[in-house]
CSV table of C-alpha atoms and ligand atoms in Angstrom, one decimal:
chain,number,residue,atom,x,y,z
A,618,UNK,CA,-84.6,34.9,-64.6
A,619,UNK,CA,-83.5,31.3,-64.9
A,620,UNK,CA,-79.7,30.4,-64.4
A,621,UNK,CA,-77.8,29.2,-67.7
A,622,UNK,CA,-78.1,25.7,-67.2
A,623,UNK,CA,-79.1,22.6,-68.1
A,624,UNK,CA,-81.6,20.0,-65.7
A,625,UNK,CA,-81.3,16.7,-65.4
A,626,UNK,CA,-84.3,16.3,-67.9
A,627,UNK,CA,-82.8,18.4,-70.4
A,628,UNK,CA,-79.5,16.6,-70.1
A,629,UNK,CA,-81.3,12.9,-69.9
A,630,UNK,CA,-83.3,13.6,-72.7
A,631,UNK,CA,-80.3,14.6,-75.0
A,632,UNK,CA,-80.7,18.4,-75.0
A,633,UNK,CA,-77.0,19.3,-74.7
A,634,UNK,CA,-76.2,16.9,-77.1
A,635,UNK,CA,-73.9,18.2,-80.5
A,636,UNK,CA,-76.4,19.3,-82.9
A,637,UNK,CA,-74.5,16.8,-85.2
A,638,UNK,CA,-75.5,14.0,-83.0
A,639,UNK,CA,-78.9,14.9,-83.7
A,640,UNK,CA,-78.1,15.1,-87.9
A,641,UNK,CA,-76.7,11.6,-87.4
A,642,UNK,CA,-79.6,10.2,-86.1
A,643,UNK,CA,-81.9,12.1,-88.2
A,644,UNK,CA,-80.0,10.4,-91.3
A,645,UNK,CA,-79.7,6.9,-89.8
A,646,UNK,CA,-84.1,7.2,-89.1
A,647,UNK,CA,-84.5,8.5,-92.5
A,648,UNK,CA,-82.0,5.4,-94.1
A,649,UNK,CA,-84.0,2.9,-91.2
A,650,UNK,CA,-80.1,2.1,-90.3
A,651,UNK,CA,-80.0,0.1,-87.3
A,652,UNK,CA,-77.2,-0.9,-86.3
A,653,UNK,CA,-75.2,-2.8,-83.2
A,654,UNK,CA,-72.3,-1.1,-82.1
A,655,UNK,CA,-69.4,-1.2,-79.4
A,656,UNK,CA,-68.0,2.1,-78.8
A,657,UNK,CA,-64.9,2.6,-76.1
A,658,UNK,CA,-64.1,5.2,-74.2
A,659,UNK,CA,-60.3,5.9,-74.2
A,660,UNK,CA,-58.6,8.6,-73.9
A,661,UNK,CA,-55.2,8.6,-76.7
A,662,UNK,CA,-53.1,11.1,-74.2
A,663,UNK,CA,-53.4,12.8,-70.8
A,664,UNK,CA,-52.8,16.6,-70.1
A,665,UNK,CA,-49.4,18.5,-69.0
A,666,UNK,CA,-46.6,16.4,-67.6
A,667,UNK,CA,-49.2,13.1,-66.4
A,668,UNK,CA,-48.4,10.2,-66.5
A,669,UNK,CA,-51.5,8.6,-65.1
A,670,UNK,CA,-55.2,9.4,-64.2
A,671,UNK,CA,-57.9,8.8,-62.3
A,672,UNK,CA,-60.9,7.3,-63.5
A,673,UNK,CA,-64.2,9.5,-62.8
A,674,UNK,CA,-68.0,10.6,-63.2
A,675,UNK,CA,-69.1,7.0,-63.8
A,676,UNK,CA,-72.1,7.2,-61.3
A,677,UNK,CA,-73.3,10.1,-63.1
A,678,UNK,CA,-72.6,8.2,-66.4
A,679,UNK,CA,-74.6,5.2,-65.3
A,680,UNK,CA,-77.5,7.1,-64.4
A,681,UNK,CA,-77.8,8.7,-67.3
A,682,UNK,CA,-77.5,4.9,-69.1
A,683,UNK,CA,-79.9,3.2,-67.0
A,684,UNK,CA,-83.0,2.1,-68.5
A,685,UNK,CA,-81.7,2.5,-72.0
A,686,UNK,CA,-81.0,-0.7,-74.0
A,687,UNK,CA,-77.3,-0.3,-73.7
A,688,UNK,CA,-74.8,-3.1,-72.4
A,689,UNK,CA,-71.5,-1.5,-70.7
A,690,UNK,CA,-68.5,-2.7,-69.4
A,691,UNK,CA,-66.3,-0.5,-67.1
A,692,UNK,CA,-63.2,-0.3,-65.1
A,693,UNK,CA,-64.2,0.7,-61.6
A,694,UNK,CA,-64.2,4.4,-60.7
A,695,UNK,CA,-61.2,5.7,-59.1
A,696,UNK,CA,-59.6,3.2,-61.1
A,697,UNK,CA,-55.8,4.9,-62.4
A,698,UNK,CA,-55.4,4.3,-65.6
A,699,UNK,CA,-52.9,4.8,-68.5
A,700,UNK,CA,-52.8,6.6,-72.4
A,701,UNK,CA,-54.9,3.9,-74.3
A,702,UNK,CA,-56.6,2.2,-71.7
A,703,UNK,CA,-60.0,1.7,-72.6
A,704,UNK,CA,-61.9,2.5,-69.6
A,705,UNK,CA,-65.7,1.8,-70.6
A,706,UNK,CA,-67.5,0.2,-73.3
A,707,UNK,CA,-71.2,0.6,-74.6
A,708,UNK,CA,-72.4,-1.6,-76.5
A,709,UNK,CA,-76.2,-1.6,-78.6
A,710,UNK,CA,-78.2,0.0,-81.4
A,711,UNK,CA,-76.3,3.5,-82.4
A,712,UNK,CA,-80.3,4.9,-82.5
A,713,UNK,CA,-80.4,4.4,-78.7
A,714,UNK,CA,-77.5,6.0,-77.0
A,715,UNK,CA,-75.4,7.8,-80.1
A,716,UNK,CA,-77.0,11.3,-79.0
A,717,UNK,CA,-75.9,10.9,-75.3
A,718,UNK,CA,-72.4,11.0,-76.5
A,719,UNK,CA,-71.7,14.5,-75.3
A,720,UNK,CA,-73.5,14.2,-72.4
A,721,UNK,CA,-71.5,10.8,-70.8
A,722,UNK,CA,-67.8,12.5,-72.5
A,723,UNK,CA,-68.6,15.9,-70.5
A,724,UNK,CA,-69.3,13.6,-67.0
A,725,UNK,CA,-65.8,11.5,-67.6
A,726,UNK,CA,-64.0,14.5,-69.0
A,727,UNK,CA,-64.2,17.1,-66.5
A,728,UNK,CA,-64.8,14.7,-63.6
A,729,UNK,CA,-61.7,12.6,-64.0
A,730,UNK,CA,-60.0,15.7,-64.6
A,731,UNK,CA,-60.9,17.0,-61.4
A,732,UNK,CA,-60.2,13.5,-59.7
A,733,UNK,CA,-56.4,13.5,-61.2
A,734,UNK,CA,-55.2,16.8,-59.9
A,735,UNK,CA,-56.9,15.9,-56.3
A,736,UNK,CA,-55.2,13.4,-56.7
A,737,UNK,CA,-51.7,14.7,-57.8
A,738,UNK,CA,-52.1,16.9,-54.8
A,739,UNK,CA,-52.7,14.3,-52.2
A,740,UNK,CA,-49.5,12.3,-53.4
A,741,UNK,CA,-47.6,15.6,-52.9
A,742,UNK,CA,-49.4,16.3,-49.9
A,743,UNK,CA,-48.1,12.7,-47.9
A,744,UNK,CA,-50.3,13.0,-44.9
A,745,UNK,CA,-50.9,16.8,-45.2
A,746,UNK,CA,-54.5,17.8,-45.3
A,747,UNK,CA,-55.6,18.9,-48.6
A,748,UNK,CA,-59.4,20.7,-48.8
A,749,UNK,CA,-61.3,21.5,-51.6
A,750,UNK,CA,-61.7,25.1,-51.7
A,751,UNK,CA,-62.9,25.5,-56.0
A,752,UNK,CA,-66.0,25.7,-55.7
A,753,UNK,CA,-66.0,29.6,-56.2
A,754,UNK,CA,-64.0,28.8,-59.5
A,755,UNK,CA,-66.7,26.9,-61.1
A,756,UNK,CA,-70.3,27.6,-61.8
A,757,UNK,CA,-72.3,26.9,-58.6
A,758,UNK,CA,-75.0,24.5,-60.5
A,759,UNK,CA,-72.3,21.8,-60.6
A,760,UNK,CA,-70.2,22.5,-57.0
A,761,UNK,CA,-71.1,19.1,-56.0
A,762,UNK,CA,-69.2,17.2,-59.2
A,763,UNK,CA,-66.9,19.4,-58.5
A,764,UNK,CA,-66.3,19.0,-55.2
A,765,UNK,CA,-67.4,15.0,-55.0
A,766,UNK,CA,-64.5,14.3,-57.7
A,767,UNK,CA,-61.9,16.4,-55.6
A,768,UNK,CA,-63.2,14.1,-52.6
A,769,UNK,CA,-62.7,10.6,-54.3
A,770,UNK,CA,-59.7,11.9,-55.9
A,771,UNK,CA,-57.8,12.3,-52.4
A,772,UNK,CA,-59.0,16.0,-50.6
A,773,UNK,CA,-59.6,15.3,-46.8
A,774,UNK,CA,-62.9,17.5,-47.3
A,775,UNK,CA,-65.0,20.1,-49.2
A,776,UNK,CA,-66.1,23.5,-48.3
A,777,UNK,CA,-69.9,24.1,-49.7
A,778,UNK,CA,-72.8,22.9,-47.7
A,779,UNK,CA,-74.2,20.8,-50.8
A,780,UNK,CA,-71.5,19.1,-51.4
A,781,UNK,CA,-70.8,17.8,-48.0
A,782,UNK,CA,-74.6,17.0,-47.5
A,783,UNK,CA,-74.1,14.7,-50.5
A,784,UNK,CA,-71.1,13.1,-49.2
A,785,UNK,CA,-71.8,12.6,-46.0
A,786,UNK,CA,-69.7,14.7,-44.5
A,787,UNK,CA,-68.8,17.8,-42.5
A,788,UNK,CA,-68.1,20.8,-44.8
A,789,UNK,CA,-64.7,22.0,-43.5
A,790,UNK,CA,-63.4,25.8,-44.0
A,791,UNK,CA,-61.9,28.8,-42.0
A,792,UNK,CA,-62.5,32.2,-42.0
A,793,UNK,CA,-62.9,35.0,-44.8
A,794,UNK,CA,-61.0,38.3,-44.7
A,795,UNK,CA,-64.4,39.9,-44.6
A,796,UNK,CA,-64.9,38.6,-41.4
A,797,UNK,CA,-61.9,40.2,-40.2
A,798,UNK,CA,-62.4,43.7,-41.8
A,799,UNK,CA,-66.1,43.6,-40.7
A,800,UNK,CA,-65.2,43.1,-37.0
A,801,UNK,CA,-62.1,45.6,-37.6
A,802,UNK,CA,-59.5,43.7,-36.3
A,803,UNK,CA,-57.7,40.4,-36.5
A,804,UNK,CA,-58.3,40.0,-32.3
A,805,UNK,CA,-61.8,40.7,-32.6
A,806,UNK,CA,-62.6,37.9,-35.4
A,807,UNK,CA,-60.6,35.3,-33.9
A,808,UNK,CA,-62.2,35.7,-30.3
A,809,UNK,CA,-65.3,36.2,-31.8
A,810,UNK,CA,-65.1,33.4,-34.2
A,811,UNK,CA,-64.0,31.4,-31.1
A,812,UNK,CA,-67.2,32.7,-29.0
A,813,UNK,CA,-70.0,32.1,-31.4
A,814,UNK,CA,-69.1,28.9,-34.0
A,815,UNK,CA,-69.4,25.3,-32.3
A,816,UNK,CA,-66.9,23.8,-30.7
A,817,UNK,CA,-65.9,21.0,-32.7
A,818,UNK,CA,-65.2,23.5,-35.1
A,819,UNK,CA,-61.1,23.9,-35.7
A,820,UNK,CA,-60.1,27.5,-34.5
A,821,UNK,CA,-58.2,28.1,-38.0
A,822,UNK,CA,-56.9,31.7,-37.8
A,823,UNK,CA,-56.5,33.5,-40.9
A,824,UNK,CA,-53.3,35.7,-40.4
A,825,UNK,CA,-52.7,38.0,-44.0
A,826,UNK,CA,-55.8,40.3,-44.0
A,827,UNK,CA,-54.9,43.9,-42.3
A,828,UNK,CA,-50.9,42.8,-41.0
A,829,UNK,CA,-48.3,41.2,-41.5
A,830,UNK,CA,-48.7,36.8,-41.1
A,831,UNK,CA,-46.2,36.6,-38.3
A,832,UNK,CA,-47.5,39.6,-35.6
A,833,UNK,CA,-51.4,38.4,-37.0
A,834,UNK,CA,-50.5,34.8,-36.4
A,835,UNK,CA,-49.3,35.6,-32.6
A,836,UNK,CA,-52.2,37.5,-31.7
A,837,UNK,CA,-54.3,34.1,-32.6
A,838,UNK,CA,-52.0,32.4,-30.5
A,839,UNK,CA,-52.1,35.1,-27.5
A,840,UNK,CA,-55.8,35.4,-27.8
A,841,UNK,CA,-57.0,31.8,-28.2
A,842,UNK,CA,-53.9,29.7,-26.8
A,843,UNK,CA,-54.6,26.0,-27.0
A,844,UNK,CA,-57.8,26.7,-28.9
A,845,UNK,CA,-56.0,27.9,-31.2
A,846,UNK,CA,-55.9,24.6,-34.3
A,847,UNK,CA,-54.2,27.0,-37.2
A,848,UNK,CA,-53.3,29.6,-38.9
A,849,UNK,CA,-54.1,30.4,-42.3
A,850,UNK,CA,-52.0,32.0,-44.9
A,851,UNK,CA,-53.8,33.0,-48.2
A,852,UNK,CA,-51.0,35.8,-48.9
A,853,UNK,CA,-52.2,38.0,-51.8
A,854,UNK,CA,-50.3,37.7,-55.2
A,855,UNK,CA,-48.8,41.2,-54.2
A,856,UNK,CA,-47.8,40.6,-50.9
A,857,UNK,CA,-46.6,37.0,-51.5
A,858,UNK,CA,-43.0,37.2,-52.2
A,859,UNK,CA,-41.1,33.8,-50.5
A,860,UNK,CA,-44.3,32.0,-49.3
A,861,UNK,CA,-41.8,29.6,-48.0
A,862,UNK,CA,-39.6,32.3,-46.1
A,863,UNK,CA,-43.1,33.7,-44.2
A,864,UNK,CA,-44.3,30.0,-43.2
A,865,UNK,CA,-40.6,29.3,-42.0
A,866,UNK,CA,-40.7,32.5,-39.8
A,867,UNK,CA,-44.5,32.1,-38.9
A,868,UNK,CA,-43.8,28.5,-37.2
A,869,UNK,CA,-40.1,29.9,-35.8
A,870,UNK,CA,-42.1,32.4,-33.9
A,871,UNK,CA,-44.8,30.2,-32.9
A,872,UNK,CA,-42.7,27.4,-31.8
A,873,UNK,CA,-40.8,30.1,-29.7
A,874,UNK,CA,-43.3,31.0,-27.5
A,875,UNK,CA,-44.4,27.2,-27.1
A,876,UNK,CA,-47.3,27.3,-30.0
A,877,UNK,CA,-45.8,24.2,-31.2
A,878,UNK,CA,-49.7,22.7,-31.5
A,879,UNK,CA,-50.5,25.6,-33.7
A,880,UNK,CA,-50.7,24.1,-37.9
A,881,UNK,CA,-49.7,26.0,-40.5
A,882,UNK,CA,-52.4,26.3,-43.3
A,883,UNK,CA,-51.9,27.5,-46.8
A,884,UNK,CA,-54.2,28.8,-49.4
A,885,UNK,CA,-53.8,30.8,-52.9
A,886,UNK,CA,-53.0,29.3,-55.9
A,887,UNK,CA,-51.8,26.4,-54.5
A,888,UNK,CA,-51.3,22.9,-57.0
A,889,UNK,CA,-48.9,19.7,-56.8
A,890,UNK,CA,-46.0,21.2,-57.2
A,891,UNK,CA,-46.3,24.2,-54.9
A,892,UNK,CA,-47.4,21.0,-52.2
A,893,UNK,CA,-44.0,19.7,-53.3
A,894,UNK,CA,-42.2,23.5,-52.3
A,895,UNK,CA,-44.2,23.9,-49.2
A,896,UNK,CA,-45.1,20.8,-47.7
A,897,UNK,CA,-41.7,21.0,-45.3
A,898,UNK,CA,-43.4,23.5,-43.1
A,899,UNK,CA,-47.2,24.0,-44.3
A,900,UNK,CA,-49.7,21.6,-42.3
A,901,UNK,CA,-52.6,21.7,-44.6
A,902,UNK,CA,-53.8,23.2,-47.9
A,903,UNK,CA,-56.8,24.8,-49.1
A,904,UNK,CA,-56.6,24.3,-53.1
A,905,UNK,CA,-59.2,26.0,-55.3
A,906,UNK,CA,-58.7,26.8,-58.5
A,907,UNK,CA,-55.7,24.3,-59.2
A,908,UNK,CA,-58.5,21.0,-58.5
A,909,UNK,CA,-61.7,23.1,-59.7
A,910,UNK,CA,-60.4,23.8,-63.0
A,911,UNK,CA,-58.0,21.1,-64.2
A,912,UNK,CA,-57.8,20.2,-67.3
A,913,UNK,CA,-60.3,18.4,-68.5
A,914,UNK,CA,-59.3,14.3,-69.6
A,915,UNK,CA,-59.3,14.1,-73.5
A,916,UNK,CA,-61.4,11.1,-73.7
A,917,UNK,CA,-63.2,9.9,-76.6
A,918,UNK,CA,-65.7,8.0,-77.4
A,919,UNK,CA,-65.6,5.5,-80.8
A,920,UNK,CA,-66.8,2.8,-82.7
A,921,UNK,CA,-64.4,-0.1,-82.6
A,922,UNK,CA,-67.3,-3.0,-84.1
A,923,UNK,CA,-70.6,-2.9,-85.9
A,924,UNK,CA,-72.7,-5.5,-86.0
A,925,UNK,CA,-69.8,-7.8,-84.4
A,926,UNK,CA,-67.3,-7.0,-87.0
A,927,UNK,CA,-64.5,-4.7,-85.8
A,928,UNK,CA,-63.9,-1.5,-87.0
A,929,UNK,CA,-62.9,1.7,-86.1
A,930,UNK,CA,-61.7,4.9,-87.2
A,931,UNK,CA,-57.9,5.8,-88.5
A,932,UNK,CA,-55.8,6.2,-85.8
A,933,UNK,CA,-58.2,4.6,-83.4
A,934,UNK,CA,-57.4,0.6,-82.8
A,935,UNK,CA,-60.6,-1.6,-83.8
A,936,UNK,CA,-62.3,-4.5,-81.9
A,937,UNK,CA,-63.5,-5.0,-78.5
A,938,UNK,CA,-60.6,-4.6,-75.9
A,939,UNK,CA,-60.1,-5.7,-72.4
A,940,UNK,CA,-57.6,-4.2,-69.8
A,941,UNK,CA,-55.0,-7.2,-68.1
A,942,UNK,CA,-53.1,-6.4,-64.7
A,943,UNK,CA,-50.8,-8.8,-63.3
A,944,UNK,CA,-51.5,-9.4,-59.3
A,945,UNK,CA,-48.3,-10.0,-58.6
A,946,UNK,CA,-46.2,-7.4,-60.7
A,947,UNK,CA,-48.7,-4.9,-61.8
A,948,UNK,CA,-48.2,-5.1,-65.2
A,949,UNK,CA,-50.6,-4.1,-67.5
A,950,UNK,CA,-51.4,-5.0,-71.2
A,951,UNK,CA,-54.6,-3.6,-73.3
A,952,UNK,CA,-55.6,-7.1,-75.2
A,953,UNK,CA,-58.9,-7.8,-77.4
A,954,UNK,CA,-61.8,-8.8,-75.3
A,955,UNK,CA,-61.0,-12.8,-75.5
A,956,UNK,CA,-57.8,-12.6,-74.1
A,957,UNK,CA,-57.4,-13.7,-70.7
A,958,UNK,CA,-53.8,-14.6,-70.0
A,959,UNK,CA,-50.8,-11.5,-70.2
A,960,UNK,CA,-47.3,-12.3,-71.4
A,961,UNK,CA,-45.9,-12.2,-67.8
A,962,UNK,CA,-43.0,-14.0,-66.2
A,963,UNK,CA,-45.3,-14.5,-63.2
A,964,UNK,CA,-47.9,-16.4,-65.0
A,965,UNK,CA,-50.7,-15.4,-62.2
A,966,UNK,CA,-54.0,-15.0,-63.5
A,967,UNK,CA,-54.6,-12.0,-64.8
A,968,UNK,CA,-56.8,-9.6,-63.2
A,969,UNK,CA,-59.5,-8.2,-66.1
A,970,UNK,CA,-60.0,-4.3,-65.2
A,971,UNK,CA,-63.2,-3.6,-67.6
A,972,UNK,CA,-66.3,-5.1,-65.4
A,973,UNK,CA,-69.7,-5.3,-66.2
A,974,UNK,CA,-71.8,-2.7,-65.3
A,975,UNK,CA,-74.9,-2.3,-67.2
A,976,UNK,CA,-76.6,-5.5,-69.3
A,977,UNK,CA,-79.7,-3.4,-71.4
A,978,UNK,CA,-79.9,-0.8,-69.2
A,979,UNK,CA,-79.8,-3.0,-66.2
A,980,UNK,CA,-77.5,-2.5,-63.3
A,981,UNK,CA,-75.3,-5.4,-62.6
A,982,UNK,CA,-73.6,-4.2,-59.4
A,983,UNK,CA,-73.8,-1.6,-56.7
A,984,UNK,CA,-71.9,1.5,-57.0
A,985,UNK,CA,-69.3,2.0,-54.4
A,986,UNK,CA,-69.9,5.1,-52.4
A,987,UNK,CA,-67.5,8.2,-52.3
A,988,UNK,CA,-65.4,7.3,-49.2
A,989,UNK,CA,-64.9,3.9,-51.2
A,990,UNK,CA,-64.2,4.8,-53.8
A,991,UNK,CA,-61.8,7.8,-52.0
A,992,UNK,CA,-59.9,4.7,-50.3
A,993,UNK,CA,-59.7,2.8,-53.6
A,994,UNK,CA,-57.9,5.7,-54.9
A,995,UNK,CA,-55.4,6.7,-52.4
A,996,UNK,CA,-54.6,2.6,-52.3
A,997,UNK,CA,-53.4,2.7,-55.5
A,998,UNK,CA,-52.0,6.5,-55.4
A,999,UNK,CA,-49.4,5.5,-52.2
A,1000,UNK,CA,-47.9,2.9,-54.7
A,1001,UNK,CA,-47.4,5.2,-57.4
B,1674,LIG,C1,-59.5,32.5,-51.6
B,1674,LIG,C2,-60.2,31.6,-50.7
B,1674,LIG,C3,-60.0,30.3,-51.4
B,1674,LIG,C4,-58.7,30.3,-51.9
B,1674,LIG,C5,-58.3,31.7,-52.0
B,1674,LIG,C6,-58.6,29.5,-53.3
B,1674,LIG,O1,-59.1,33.6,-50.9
B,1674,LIG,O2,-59.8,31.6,-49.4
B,1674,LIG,O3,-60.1,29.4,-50.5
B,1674,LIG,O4,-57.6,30.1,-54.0
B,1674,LIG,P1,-57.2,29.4,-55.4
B,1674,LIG,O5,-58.4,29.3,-56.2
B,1674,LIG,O6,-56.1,30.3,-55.8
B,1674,LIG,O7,-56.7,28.0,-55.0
B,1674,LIG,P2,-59.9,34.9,-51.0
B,1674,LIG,O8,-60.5,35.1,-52.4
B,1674,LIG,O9,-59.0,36.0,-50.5
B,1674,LIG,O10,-61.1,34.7,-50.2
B,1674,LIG,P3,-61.6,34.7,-48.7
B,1674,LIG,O11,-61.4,36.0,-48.1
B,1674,LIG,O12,-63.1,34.4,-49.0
B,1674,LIG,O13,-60.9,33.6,-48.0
């Protein structure tokens, strides 16, 4: 019995496309309409309380361009950007890219969402390790977008073997609570987690399964002593009360008996703004569902010219449309594509954000690789 998804031929060949994309082009055949267009991506607003985001899934976007007569212009990805910020524009004969519309939308949507929120957390986090730890909240066939966007978006590192194979990186994790009630004890997992899993491995201890976090988290420390990296608390909803209150005591008792070595790790529902209410004594933070399942970026994707002429939808500004940044200031100013200078008291020349990526379906430049891209991101993040 085949899994509910897509492949990448179904996808590249326009299978998951709207069925009204297909009517479109049926009509436009029938009517031999052929016509050049520029259509931008943009999104008008961005979800809950943000007032930025991060661009993301553009690799996957240009693959899925390549080879098809299409010219596109993009900002880089991991580029922030604001409401109304075009952030790519295509640009050739409606016929020969219209029906990948819902394809390229669903790669920017629900990986820039994903990017945002990693990176929301890793502002909130400072230097705090934040892991990926979503990719049980999402459907296993696309754990690796997942888990690549929560990457570049800030996360120190990802959990599932896949996605850390494609990265190029060590999958990082801890321990389950089936570990711990299939050895019968707390002592027994730890010591045998300790015996048996390589050494480079961090000894992170999780300390909520069978009693309570603070006697759990000192038999860690008594039974693996300086091996001992951290302790994990993934307190269920029921038992969780002041989160805060049981770290605070945890790393009092710890610190105590000398365990001052000993990190305090965090896990269950965790987001930005329970970072922001922890982060005073929790060490690291394993965040699942609040990256994995962000909301998705509303971007669009519209017309704004036909055969050179500008035009676009109501509501929608028309034309093709460039992104200015000053150097020196940072300000920023949407302008139509000819404009090169912004109205800036430090008359620098401006930097243009929109680049060119694809000329017919031919790549113009290399795409950056995740850790770049990562570093891109938490450059402009730590200014924020
Ligand atoms: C979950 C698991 C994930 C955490 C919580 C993600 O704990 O450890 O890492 O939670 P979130 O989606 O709320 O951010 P359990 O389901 O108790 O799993 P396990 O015993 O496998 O650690």
């Amino acid at each position: 019995m085949p899994l509910h998804i897509a492949d990448e031929d179904a996808i590249r060949a326009g299978r998951t496309t709207d069925v009204y994309f297909e009517r479109t082009a049926k009509i436009l055949q029938a009517r031999n309409i052929h016509k050049q267009v520029v259509m931008e991506v943009r999104a008008g607003s961005l979800p809950e309380s943000y007032e930025w985001a991060i661009f993301a899934g553009l690799e996957e976007v240009t693959a899925l361009l390549q080879g098809l007569p299409v010219t596109a212009y993009a900002m880089p990805e991991g580029t922030v950007f604001y409401p109304g910020e075009p952030v790519l524009w295509l640009q050739g004969d409606y016929l020969d890219f219209g029906k990948m519309e819902t394809a390229l939308l669903g790669c920017l949507c629900h990986a820039s969402g994903i990017a945002t929120k990693a990176a929301r957390c890793r502002q909130a986090a400072g230097d705090k390790m934040v892991i990926s730890f979503g990719a049980r909240r999402a459907h296993p066939a696309i754990a690796p977008m997942v888990e690549r966007n929560a990457f570049i978006g800030g996360c120190d590192g990802v959990a599932t073997l896949e996605a850390a194979r494609l990265l190029g990186v060590k999958p990082m994790g801890t321990m389950p609570h089936a570990l711990i009630l299939l050895l019968g004890s707390a002592r027994e997992a730890f010591l045998a987690f300790d015996e048996i899993i390589e050494p480079e491995v961090p000894r992170v201890c999780l300390v909520d399964t069978i009693g309570d976090e603070k006697f759990e988290a000192l038999t860690a420390a008594e039974a693996l002593g300086q091996r001992l990296s951290g302790v994990r608390l993934d307190t269920p909803g029921s038992r969780r009360g002041d989160i805060v209150h049981i770290a605070e005591e945890v790393r009092w008792e710890l610190d105590l008996r000398g365990y001052r070595h000993v990190r305090i790790f965090l896990s269950g529902g965790i987001n930005e703004h329970e970072i922001a209410r922890t982060r005073h004594v929790v060490d690291a933070y394993g965040v699942g569902t609040g990256i994995s399942n962000a909301r998705a970026i509303d971007f669009a994707l519209d017309i704004v010219a036909i055969d050179g002429v500008p035009v676009a939808k109501r509501g929608k500004e028309s034309g093709v449309k460039q992104v200015l940044v000053c150097p020196q200031c940072g300000k920023r100013q949407v302008v139509p594509w000819q404009t090169s200078t912004l109205d800036c008291p430090c008359s620098q020349e401006a930097r243009p954000l929109l680049q060119p990526l694809l000329e017919r379906g031919q790549l113009l430049r290399d795409l950056p690789s995740p850790q770049a891209i990562r570093d891109y991101v938490l450059e402009q993040v730590k200014i924020l």
